[in-house]
Coordinates of C-alpha atoms in Angstrom, one line a residue:
M1006 CA -89.8 17.8 -86.9
V1007 CA -90.8 14.3 -86.0
L1008 CA -94.5 15.2 -86.3
V1009 CA -93.8 16.9 -89.6
G1010 CA -92.2 13.7 -90.9
C1011 CA -95.2 11.6 -89.6
M1012 CA -97.7 13.8 -91.4
L1013 CA -95.7 13.8 -94.6
V1014 CA -95.5 10.0 -94.5
T1015 CA -99.2 9.8 -93.9
G1016 CA -99.9 12.0 -96.9
I1017 CA -97.6 9.9 -99.1
L1018 CA -99.2 6.7 -98.0
L1019 CA -102.7 8.1 -98.5
G1020 CA -101.8 9.5 -101.9
D1021 CA -100.3 6.1 -103.0
I1022 CA -103.4 4.2 -101.8
L1023 CA -105.9 6.6 -103.5
Y1024 CA -103.8 7.1 -106.6
S1025 CA -106.0 7.0 -109.7
D1026 CA -107.0 9.1 -112.7
T1027 CA -109.6 10.7 -110.5
L1028 CA -107.0 11.8 -108.0
L1029 CA -104.8 13.2 -110.8
S1030 CA -107.8 15.3 -112.0
L1031 CA -108.1 16.7 -108.5
L1032 CA -104.5 17.8 -108.3
P1033 CA -105.4 21.5 -109.0
W1034 CA -108.0 21.4 -106.2
L1035 CA -105.5 19.8 -103.8
M1036 CA -102.9 22.5 -104.7
T1037 CA -105.5 25.2 -104.0
L1038 CA -106.4 23.5 -100.7
L1039 CA -102.7 23.4 -99.8
L1040 CA -102.3 27.1 -100.6
V1041 CA -105.4 28.1 -98.6
C1042 CA -104.3 26.1 -95.5
F1043 CA -100.9 27.7 -95.7
L1044 CA -102.2 31.2 -96.0
I1045 CA -104.7 30.7 -93.1
A1046 CA -102.0 29.2 -91.0
L1047 CA -99.8 32.3 -91.6
R1048 CA -102.8 34.5 -90.5
L1049 CA -103.6 32.5 -87.4
G1050 CA -100.0 32.3 -86.2
R1051 CA -99.4 29.9 -83.3
H1052 CA -103.1 28.7 -83.3
S1053 CA -102.6 27.1 -86.8
N1054 CA -101.1 23.7 -85.9
I1055 CA -104.0 21.6 -87.2
L1056 CA -104.1 23.5 -90.5
L1057 CA -100.3 23.0 -90.9
L1058 CA -100.7 19.3 -90.3
V1059 CA -103.5 19.1 -92.9
A1060 CA -101.3 21.1 -95.3
L1061 CA -98.4 18.6 -94.8
I1062 CA -100.7 15.6 -95.5
V1063 CA -102.0 17.3 -98.6
F1064 CA -98.5 18.1 -99.7
G1065 CA -97.5 14.4 -99.3
M1066 CA -100.5 13.3 -101.4
L1067 CA -99.5 15.8 -104.1
R1068 CA -95.8 14.8 -104.0
I1069 CA -96.5 11.0 -104.4
S1070 CA -99.2 11.6 -107.0
V1071 CA -96.8 13.7 -109.2
S1072 CA -94.0 11.1 -108.7
R1073 CA -96.2 8.2 -109.7
H1074 CA -97.6 10.1 -112.6
N1075 CA -94.0 10.7 -113.9
L1076 CA -93.3 6.9 -113.5
D1077 CA -96.5 5.9 -115.3
V1078 CA -95.1 5.5 -118.8
S1079 CA -96.9 3.6 -121.5
L1080 CA -94.8 0.6 -122.7
P1081 CA -95.2 -1.2 -126.0
S1082 CA -96.9 -4.6 -125.7
T1083 CA -94.4 -6.2 -128.0
E1084 CA -90.6 -6.2 -128.3
C1085 CA -89.2 -2.9 -129.4
E1086 CA -85.8 -1.5 -130.5
Y1087 CA -84.1 1.2 -128.4
E1088 CA -80.8 2.8 -127.6
A1089 CA -79.6 3.0 -123.9
V1090 CA -76.7 4.0 -121.8
I1091 CA -75.5 1.9 -118.9
V1092 CA -75.5 3.6 -115.5
S1093 CA -74.3 0.9 -113.2
E1094 CA -71.4 -1.5 -113.6
P1095 CA -72.7 -4.8 -115.0
T1096 CA -72.5 -7.7 -112.5
V1097 CA -72.6 -11.4 -113.3
H1098 CA -75.4 -13.5 -111.7
G1099 CA -75.4 -17.0 -113.0
K1100 CA -76.1 -17.1 -116.7
A1101 CA -77.2 -13.4 -116.8
V1102 CA -75.6 -10.0 -116.4
W1103 CA -77.5 -7.5 -114.3
M1104 CA -77.3 -3.7 -114.9
D1105 CA -79.2 -0.5 -114.7
M1106 CA -79.6 1.6 -117.9
L1107 CA -81.3 4.6 -119.2
I1108 CA -83.2 4.3 -122.5
V1109 CA -82.6 7.6 -124.4
S1110 CA -84.7 9.1 -127.1
P1111 CA -84.7 12.6 -128.7
D1112 CA -88.5 12.9 -128.3
A1113 CA -89.1 11.4 -124.8
H1114 CA -87.8 11.6 -121.3
P1115 CA -85.1 9.0 -120.4
L1116 CA -86.6 5.8 -119.0
A1117 CA -84.8 3.9 -116.2
V1118 CA -84.7 0.2 -116.8
K1119 CA -83.3 -2.7 -114.8
A1120 CA -81.9 -5.1 -117.4
S1121 CA -80.9 -8.7 -117.3
L1122 CA -78.7 -9.7 -120.3
L1123 CA -78.1 -13.3 -121.2
R1124 CA -74.3 -14.0 -121.2
D1125 CA -72.6 -15.1 -124.4
T1126 CA -70.2 -17.8 -123.1
I1127 CA -68.3 -18.1 -126.5
T1128 CA -67.4 -14.6 -127.4
H1129 CA -68.0 -13.0 -124.0
R1130 CA -69.1 -9.7 -125.6
Y1131 CA -70.8 -8.7 -122.3
R1132 CA -67.3 -8.0 -120.9
Q1133 CA -67.0 -4.8 -123.0
L1134 CA -69.9 -3.3 -121.2
H1135 CA -69.2 -0.8 -118.4
V1136 CA -70.7 2.3 -116.9
G1137 CA -71.2 4.9 -119.6
S1138 CA -71.3 2.3 -122.4
G1139 CA -74.0 2.6 -125.1
I1140 CA -76.0 -0.2 -126.5
R1141 CA -78.6 -0.7 -129.2
A1142 CA -81.0 -3.6 -128.4
H1143 CA -84.5 -4.9 -128.8
S1144 CA -86.5 -6.6 -126.1
L1145 CA -89.8 -6.6 -124.2
L1146 CA -90.1 -3.9 -121.6
E1147 CA -92.3 -4.8 -118.6
K1148 CA -93.5 -3.0 -115.5
E1149 CA -92.7 -4.8 -112.2
N1150 CA -93.8 -3.1 -109.0
R1151 CA -92.4 0.5 -109.2
S1152 CA -89.8 -0.2 -111.9
V1153 CA -89.4 -1.2 -115.5
R1154 CA -87.5 -4.4 -116.3
T1155 CA -86.4 -6.3 -119.4
F1156 CA -84.5 -9.4 -120.4
I1157 CA -82.1 -9.1 -123.4
Y1158 CA -81.1 -12.2 -125.4
Y1159 CA -77.4 -12.3 -126.2
K1160 CA -78.0 -11.9 -129.9
S1161 CA -80.4 -9.0 -129.4
W1162 CA -77.9 -6.3 -128.6
Q1163 CA -74.8 -4.6 -129.9
A1164 CA -72.5 -1.8 -128.7
A1165 CA -73.4 1.6 -130.1
T1166 CA -72.5 5.3 -129.8
V1167 CA -75.5 6.8 -128.1
S1168 CA -76.5 10.5 -128.0
L1169 CA -77.0 11.9 -124.5
Q1170 CA -78.7 15.1 -125.5
S1171 CA -82.0 14.0 -124.0
L1172 CA -80.4 13.6 -120.6
S1173 CA -80.5 16.5 -118.2
Y1174 CA -77.4 18.3 -117.1
F1175 CA -77.6 16.6 -113.7
Q1176 CA -77.9 13.2 -115.3
R1177 CA -75.0 13.7 -117.6
T1178 CA -72.8 15.0 -114.8
R1179 CA -73.8 12.0 -112.6
L1180 CA -72.9 9.6 -115.5
R1181 CA -69.5 11.2 -115.8
L1182 CA -68.9 10.9 -112.1
L1183 CA -69.9 7.2 -112.2
V1184 CA -67.4 6.6 -115.0
L1185 CA -64.8 8.4 -112.9
R1186 CA -65.8 6.2 -109.9
Q1187 CA -65.2 3.1 -111.9
R1188 CA -61.7 4.3 -112.9
L1189 CA -60.9 5.0 -109.3
A1190 CA -62.2 1.5 -108.3
D1191 CA -59.7 0.0 -110.8
V1192 CA -56.9 1.5 -108.6
F1193 CA -57.7 -1.2 -106.0
G1194 CA -57.5 -4.0 -108.6
S1195 CA -59.1 -7.2 -107.4
Q1196 CA -59.7 -6.1 -103.8
Q1197 CA -63.4 -6.7 -103.8
V1198 CA -64.3 -5.6 -100.3
V1199 CA -62.3 -2.3 -100.7
R1200 CA -64.0 -1.4 -103.9
A1201 CA -67.4 -2.1 -102.3
M1202 CA -66.8 -0.3 -99.0
V1203 CA -65.1 2.8 -100.4
L1204 CA -66.7 3.4 -103.8
G1205 CA -69.9 1.3 -103.7
D1206 CA -68.6 -0.9 -106.6
K1207 CA -70.1 -4.4 -105.9
S1208 CA -69.5 -5.7 -109.4
Q1209 CA -66.5 -7.7 -108.3
L1210 CA -68.1 -9.3 -105.3
T1211 CA -68.5 -13.1 -105.6
R1212 CA -71.7 -14.9 -104.5
E1213 CA -69.8 -16.7 -101.7
L1214 CA -68.4 -13.5 -100.3
R1215 CA -71.9 -11.8 -100.3
S1216 CA -73.3 -14.9 -98.6
D1217 CA -70.7 -14.9 -95.9
Y1218 CA -71.2 -11.3 -95.0
S1219 CA -75.0 -11.8 -95.0
V1220 CA -74.9 -14.9 -92.8
S1221 CA -72.5 -13.2 -90.4
G1222 CA -74.7 -10.2 -90.0
V1223 CA -72.2 -7.7 -91.4
S1224 CA -73.6 -7.2 -94.9
H1225 CA -74.1 -3.5 -93.9
L1226 CA -70.3 -3.1 -94.2
L1227 CA -70.5 -3.8 -98.0
A1228 CA -73.2 -1.2 -98.6
L1229 CA -72.1 2.5 -98.4
S1230 CA -74.0 4.0 -95.4
G1231 CA -73.7 6.3 -92.5
L1232 CA -70.8 4.3 -91.0
H1233 CA -68.5 4.9 -94.0
L1234 CA -69.5 8.5 -94.4
S1235 CA -69.0 9.2 -90.7
I1236 CA -65.5 7.7 -90.9
I1237 CA -64.7 10.1 -93.7
Y1238 CA -66.3 13.1 -91.9
V1239 CA -64.4 12.4 -88.7
F1240 CA -61.2 11.9 -90.6
L1241 CA -61.6 15.3 -92.3
S1242 CA -62.6 17.0 -89.0
L1243 CA -59.4 15.7 -87.4
L1244 CA -57.3 17.0 -90.2
A1245 CA -58.8 20.4 -89.8
F1246 CA -58.9 20.3 -86.0
R1247 CA -56.4 23.2 -85.5
L1248 CA -58.1 25.5 -88.0
R1249 CA -59.9 28.4 -86.3
R1250 CA -62.6 29.4 -88.8
R1251 CA -65.2 26.8 -87.8
A1252 CA -67.8 27.8 -90.4
L1253 CA -65.5 27.7 -93.3
V1254 CA -64.1 24.3 -92.2
Q1255 CA -67.6 22.8 -91.9
I1256 CA -68.6 24.2 -95.3
A1257 CA -65.4 22.8 -96.9
I1258 CA -66.0 19.4 -95.3
L1259 CA -69.6 19.3 -96.5
V1260 CA -68.5 20.2 -100.1
I1261 CA -66.1 17.2 -100.0
V1262 CA -68.8 15.0 -98.4
W1263 CA -71.4 15.8 -101.0
G1264 CA -68.8 15.5 -103.8
Y1265 CA -68.2 12.0 -102.5
V1266 CA -71.9 11.3 -102.5
L1267 CA -72.2 12.3 -106.1
L1268 CA -69.1 10.2 -107.0
V1269 CA -70.6 7.0 -105.6
G1270 CA -74.0 7.5 -107.4
M1271 CA -76.2 9.2 -104.8
M1272 CA -77.4 5.9 -103.2
P1273 CA -80.3 6.5 -100.7
S1274 CA -78.3 5.3 -97.7
I1275 CA -75.4 7.6 -98.4
V1276 CA -77.6 10.6 -99.3
R1277 CA -79.5 10.0 -95.9
A1278 CA -76.2 10.0 -94.1
A1279 CA -74.9 13.1 -95.9
S1280 CA -78.2 14.9 -95.1
M1281 CA -77.9 14.1 -91.4
L1282 CA -74.3 15.3 -91.4
S1283 CA -75.2 18.5 -93.2
I1284 CA -77.9 19.3 -90.6
Y1285 CA -75.5 18.4 -87.8
S1286 CA -72.8 20.8 -89.4
V1287 CA -75.3 23.6 -89.5
T1288 CA -76.1 23.2 -85.8
V1289 CA -72.3 23.2 -85.2
I1290 CA -71.9 26.5 -87.2
L1291 CA -74.8 28.1 -85.4
S1292 CA -73.7 26.7 -82.0
R1293 CA -77.2 25.3 -81.4
D1294 CA -78.0 22.2 -79.3
R1295 CA -77.8 19.0 -81.5
L1296 CA -81.1 17.1 -81.2
P1297 CA -80.4 13.7 -82.8
V1298 CA -84.1 12.8 -83.3
N1299 CA -84.8 16.1 -85.0
T1300 CA -81.7 15.7 -87.1
W1301 CA -82.8 12.2 -88.1
A1302 CA -86.4 13.4 -88.9
S1303 CA -85.1 16.4 -90.9
A1304 CA -83.0 14.1 -93.1
G1305 CA -86.0 11.9 -93.7
V1306 CA -88.3 14.8 -94.6
L1307 CA -85.7 16.2 -97.1
M1308 CA -85.3 12.8 -98.8
L1309 CA -89.0 12.1 -99.0
I1310 CA -89.7 15.6 -100.5
A1311 CA -86.9 15.0 -103.1
N1312 CA -88.1 11.4 -103.9
P1313 CA -91.2 10.0 -102.1
Q1314 CA -90.6 6.6 -103.7
C1315 CA -87.8 6.2 -101.1
L1316 CA -90.5 5.2 -98.7
W1317 CA -90.7 1.8 -100.4
D1318 CA -86.9 1.3 -100.6
I1319 CA -85.9 -1.4 -98.1
G1320 CA -82.4 0.0 -97.8
F1321 CA -83.9 3.4 -96.9
L1322 CA -86.1 1.9 -94.3
M1323 CA -83.4 -0.2 -92.7
S1324 CA -80.9 2.7 -92.7
F1325 CA -83.4 5.0 -90.9
L1326 CA -84.5 2.3 -88.4
A1327 CA -80.9 1.6 -87.6
V1328 CA -80.1 5.2 -86.9
L1329 CA -83.3 5.8 -84.9
S1330 CA -82.5 2.7 -82.8
I1331 CA -79.0 4.0 -82.0
I1332 CA -80.5 7.3 -81.0
L1333 CA -83.1 5.8 -78.7
L1334 CA -81.6 2.6 -77.5
F1335 CA -77.9 3.4 -77.2
P1336 CA -78.3 5.8 -74.1
L1337 CA -80.5 3.1 -72.4
I1338 CA -77.9 0.4 -73.0
T1339 CA -75.1 2.4 -71.6
R1340 CA -77.2 3.2 -68.5
L1341 CA -77.6 -0.4 -67.5
P1342 CA -75.9 -0.9 -64.1
L1343 CA -73.2 -3.3 -65.1
L1344 CA -72.3 -1.4 -68.3
S1345 CA -72.3 2.0 -66.6
R1346 CA -69.7 0.8 -64.2
L1347 CA -67.4 -0.3 -67.1
C1348 CA -67.7 3.2 -68.5
E1349 CA -65.6 4.5 -65.6
W1350 CA -62.5 3.3 -67.4
R1351 CA -61.4 4.6 -70.9
I1352 CA -61.1 1.1 -72.4
G1353 CA -64.3 0.0 -70.8
R1354 CA -66.1 3.1 -72.3
W1355 CA -64.8 2.2 -75.8
G1356 CA -66.1 -1.4 -75.4
V1357 CA -69.5 -0.3 -74.1
D1358 CA -69.9 2.2 -76.9
M1359 CA -69.1 -0.4 -79.5
L1360 CA -71.5 -2.9 -77.8
G1361 CA -74.2 -0.3 -77.4
V1362 CA -74.2 1.0 -81.0
T1363 CA -74.0 -2.5 -82.5
L1364 CA -76.7 -4.0 -80.2
A1365 CA -79.0 -1.0 -80.7
A1366 CA -78.7 -1.2 -84.6
Q1367 CA -79.3 -4.9 -84.6
I1368 CA -82.4 -4.7 -82.3
G1369 CA -83.9 -2.0 -84.4
T1370 CA -83.4 -3.7 -87.8
M1371 CA -84.1 -7.4 -86.7
P1372 CA -87.9 -7.3 -87.3
I1373 CA -87.7 -5.8 -90.8
I1374 CA -84.8 -8.1 -91.8
A1375 CA -86.8 -11.1 -90.7
H1376 CA -89.8 -9.8 -92.6
V1377 CA -88.0 -9.1 -95.8
F1378 CA -85.2 -11.7 -95.9
G1379 CA -86.6 -14.4 -93.6
R1380 CA -83.2 -14.9 -91.9
V1381 CA -81.5 -13.5 -88.8
S1382 CA -77.8 -13.7 -87.9
V1383 CA -76.9 -15.3 -84.6
Y1384 CA -73.3 -14.2 -84.2
G1385 CA -73.7 -10.7 -85.8
L1386 CA -73.2 -8.9 -82.5
F1387 CA -69.9 -10.5 -81.8
V1388 CA -68.6 -10.4 -85.4
N1389 CA -69.4 -6.6 -85.5
F1390 CA -67.2 -6.1 -82.5
A1391 CA -64.1 -7.0 -84.5
A1392 CA -65.4 -6.3 -88.1
V1393 CA -66.3 -2.6 -87.5
P1394 CA -62.8 -1.5 -86.3
L1395 CA -61.3 -3.5 -89.2
A1396 CA -63.7 -1.8 -91.7
T1397 CA -62.8 1.6 -90.2
L1398 CA -59.1 1.0 -90.7
L1399 CA -59.8 -0.3 -94.2
V1400 CA -61.8 2.9 -95.2
V1401 CA -59.1 5.2 -93.8
L1402 CA -56.3 3.3 -95.6
A1403 CA -58.3 3.3 -98.9
V1404 CA -59.0 7.0 -98.7
A1405 CA -55.3 7.7 -98.1
G1406 CA -54.5 5.3 -101.0
L1407 CA -56.8 7.3 -103.4
C1408 CA -55.1 10.5 -102.3
L1409 CA -51.6 9.0 -102.9
A1410 CA -52.3 6.9 -105.9
W1411 CA -49.9 9.1 -107.9
S1412 CA -47.1 8.3 -105.5
G1413 CA -44.8 5.5 -106.6
L1414 CA -43.3 5.2 -103.1
L1415 CA -46.2 5.2 -100.6
F1416 CA -49.0 3.7 -102.6
P1417 CA -47.5 0.2 -102.9
F1418 CA -47.1 0.1 -99.1
L1419 CA -50.8 1.2 -98.6
H1420 CA -51.9 -1.3 -101.2
S1421 CA -50.2 -4.1 -99.3
A1422 CA -51.7 -2.9 -96.0
L1423 CA -55.1 -2.9 -97.6
S1424 CA -54.7 -6.4 -98.9
F1425 CA -53.7 -7.6 -95.4
V1426 CA -56.6 -5.9 -93.6
S1427 CA -59.2 -7.0 -96.2
H1428 CA -57.9 -10.6 -96.1
L1429 CA -58.1 -10.5 -92.3
L1430 CA -61.7 -9.1 -92.4
N1431 CA -62.8 -11.7 -95.0
S1432 CA -61.2 -14.5 -93.0
L1433 CA -63.1 -13.4 -89.9
V1434 CA -66.4 -13.2 -91.7
A1435 CA -65.9 -16.6 -93.5
L1436 CA -65.1 -18.2 -90.1
S1437 CA -68.2 -16.9 -88.4
A1438 CA -70.4 -17.9 -91.4
S1439 CA -69.1 -21.4 -91.2
L1440 CA -70.0 -21.9 -87.6
P1441 CA -73.0 -24.1 -86.8
G1442 CA -76.3 -22.2 -86.5
A1443 CA -74.8 -19.0 -87.9
S1444 CA -78.2 -17.8 -89.0
L1445 CA -81.8 -18.7 -88.2
Q1446 CA -84.6 -19.0 -90.7
I1447 CA -87.3 -16.7 -89.2
H1448 CA -90.1 -14.9 -91.1
F1449 CA -92.4 -12.2 -89.7
S1450 CA -95.6 -11.1 -91.5
L1451 CA -96.2 -7.4 -91.9
A1452 CA -98.7 -7.4 -89.0
Q1453 CA -96.2 -9.2 -86.8
T1454 CA -93.4 -6.7 -87.8
I1455 CA -95.6 -3.7 -86.9
C1456 CA -96.5 -5.3 -83.6
L1457 CA -92.9 -5.9 -82.8
Y1458 CA -92.0 -2.3 -83.4
I1459 CA -94.9 -1.1 -81.2
L1460 CA -93.7 -3.5 -78.5
L1461 CA -90.2 -2.2 -78.9
G1462 CA -91.4 1.4 -78.5
V1463 CA -93.2 0.5 -75.3
V1464 CA -90.1 -1.2 -73.9
V1465 CA -88.0 1.9 -74.8
F1466 CA -90.5 4.2 -73.1
F1467 CA -90.6 1.9 -70.0
F1468 CA -86.9 1.7 -69.5
S1469 CA -86.3 5.4 -70.2
R1470 CA -88.5 6.1 -67.2
F1471 CA -87.1 3.6 -64.8
L1472 CA -83.4 3.3 -65.6
P1473 CA -81.1 5.6 -63.5
Q1474 CA -80.1 8.8 -65.3
E1475 CA -76.5 9.4 -66.3
S1476 CA -74.6 11.4 -63.7

């Protein structure tokens, strides 16, 4: 499966580099070539590896070409009037309000736009905008990289009732779920971290809080990822521990997990985690050996087939690199002589596991973080040691709080407990961010980043050969 993923990525990169009108005109021929390779491979059986690899590369080229063609919309060269529906909760950034919206039109496909709206500091009309709100506006639409952006002057928009008939059934369902997510987020009131960690609502996060989490090296806690979904998965598994029908239990858990993924807006990081958990659950049902690298690669292949543009999403790359690093580096870290001795005690084993997972994820993502953000946290390893257990407790309490929101007796107690834990976590993060030298300004070029990952791969190969095997 790893080789399948490599060939698919190669095809996507080639298709993106060679993308042009000429390549689009060759799409029927590429589809024919793909079909021929596949039919010959079926005929040759086990001697068809090369043809299958060629077919995967061609498929990747086809997939990215179709995806880019769908994104290539012709935009008017001057300001235009349009109607749109907001699909992300507006967040205030300085003098502007940032939000994602879909421009809807009866005679065209919906157009995704990242909008910046100038705040009206007198009437504060922007405060009436939420997920699902409709607006009528006029502004200049511009292409930027792989997205469409616009800046809306505060006098250039007004609230409006917008028809959603041009949206697909999936888009309308997702929009309703996002509106529901926002209502659930309001259950937690002003608890910014809880809203972000559990429901992915970052609209209430202040700039200072974001900065503290980034400098401390725990900003991943604010972004829904495999950590949060794994907590929910384990929590549900423990609740169903005594049930005998394993297949039905796993299917029920996956239905809840994917419902949660839909509820929080199907962000790439959470979809990746859900895909990996789904593949893992299938192996549990079939009683097969769980191969972490193959599970990791399978999730990546599924996501790239569904949306090849994910390959340029920094969150997607960081998430996959973190998981791959944990898979490859964690066993090596726990096999170090000193740490392997600590594993003989139960408490020592817990500490080594925490250290190993955190250290592996930080090593694997450090080069790309330095390349993209130009900053590396110094105390991140130590802060994660305390922050991850607190975040785990926070997620469990928040999920229980959502389930008991109707209860007038238990919910106030849970709400107070959430306030205490989130305050403790924020205080820890703020303290670490205020320490001298909390982060270093380091920037790696693309070539340096690639070389670092090659060097890391060599080191992993070397240590996997020479470190003593686990008994």
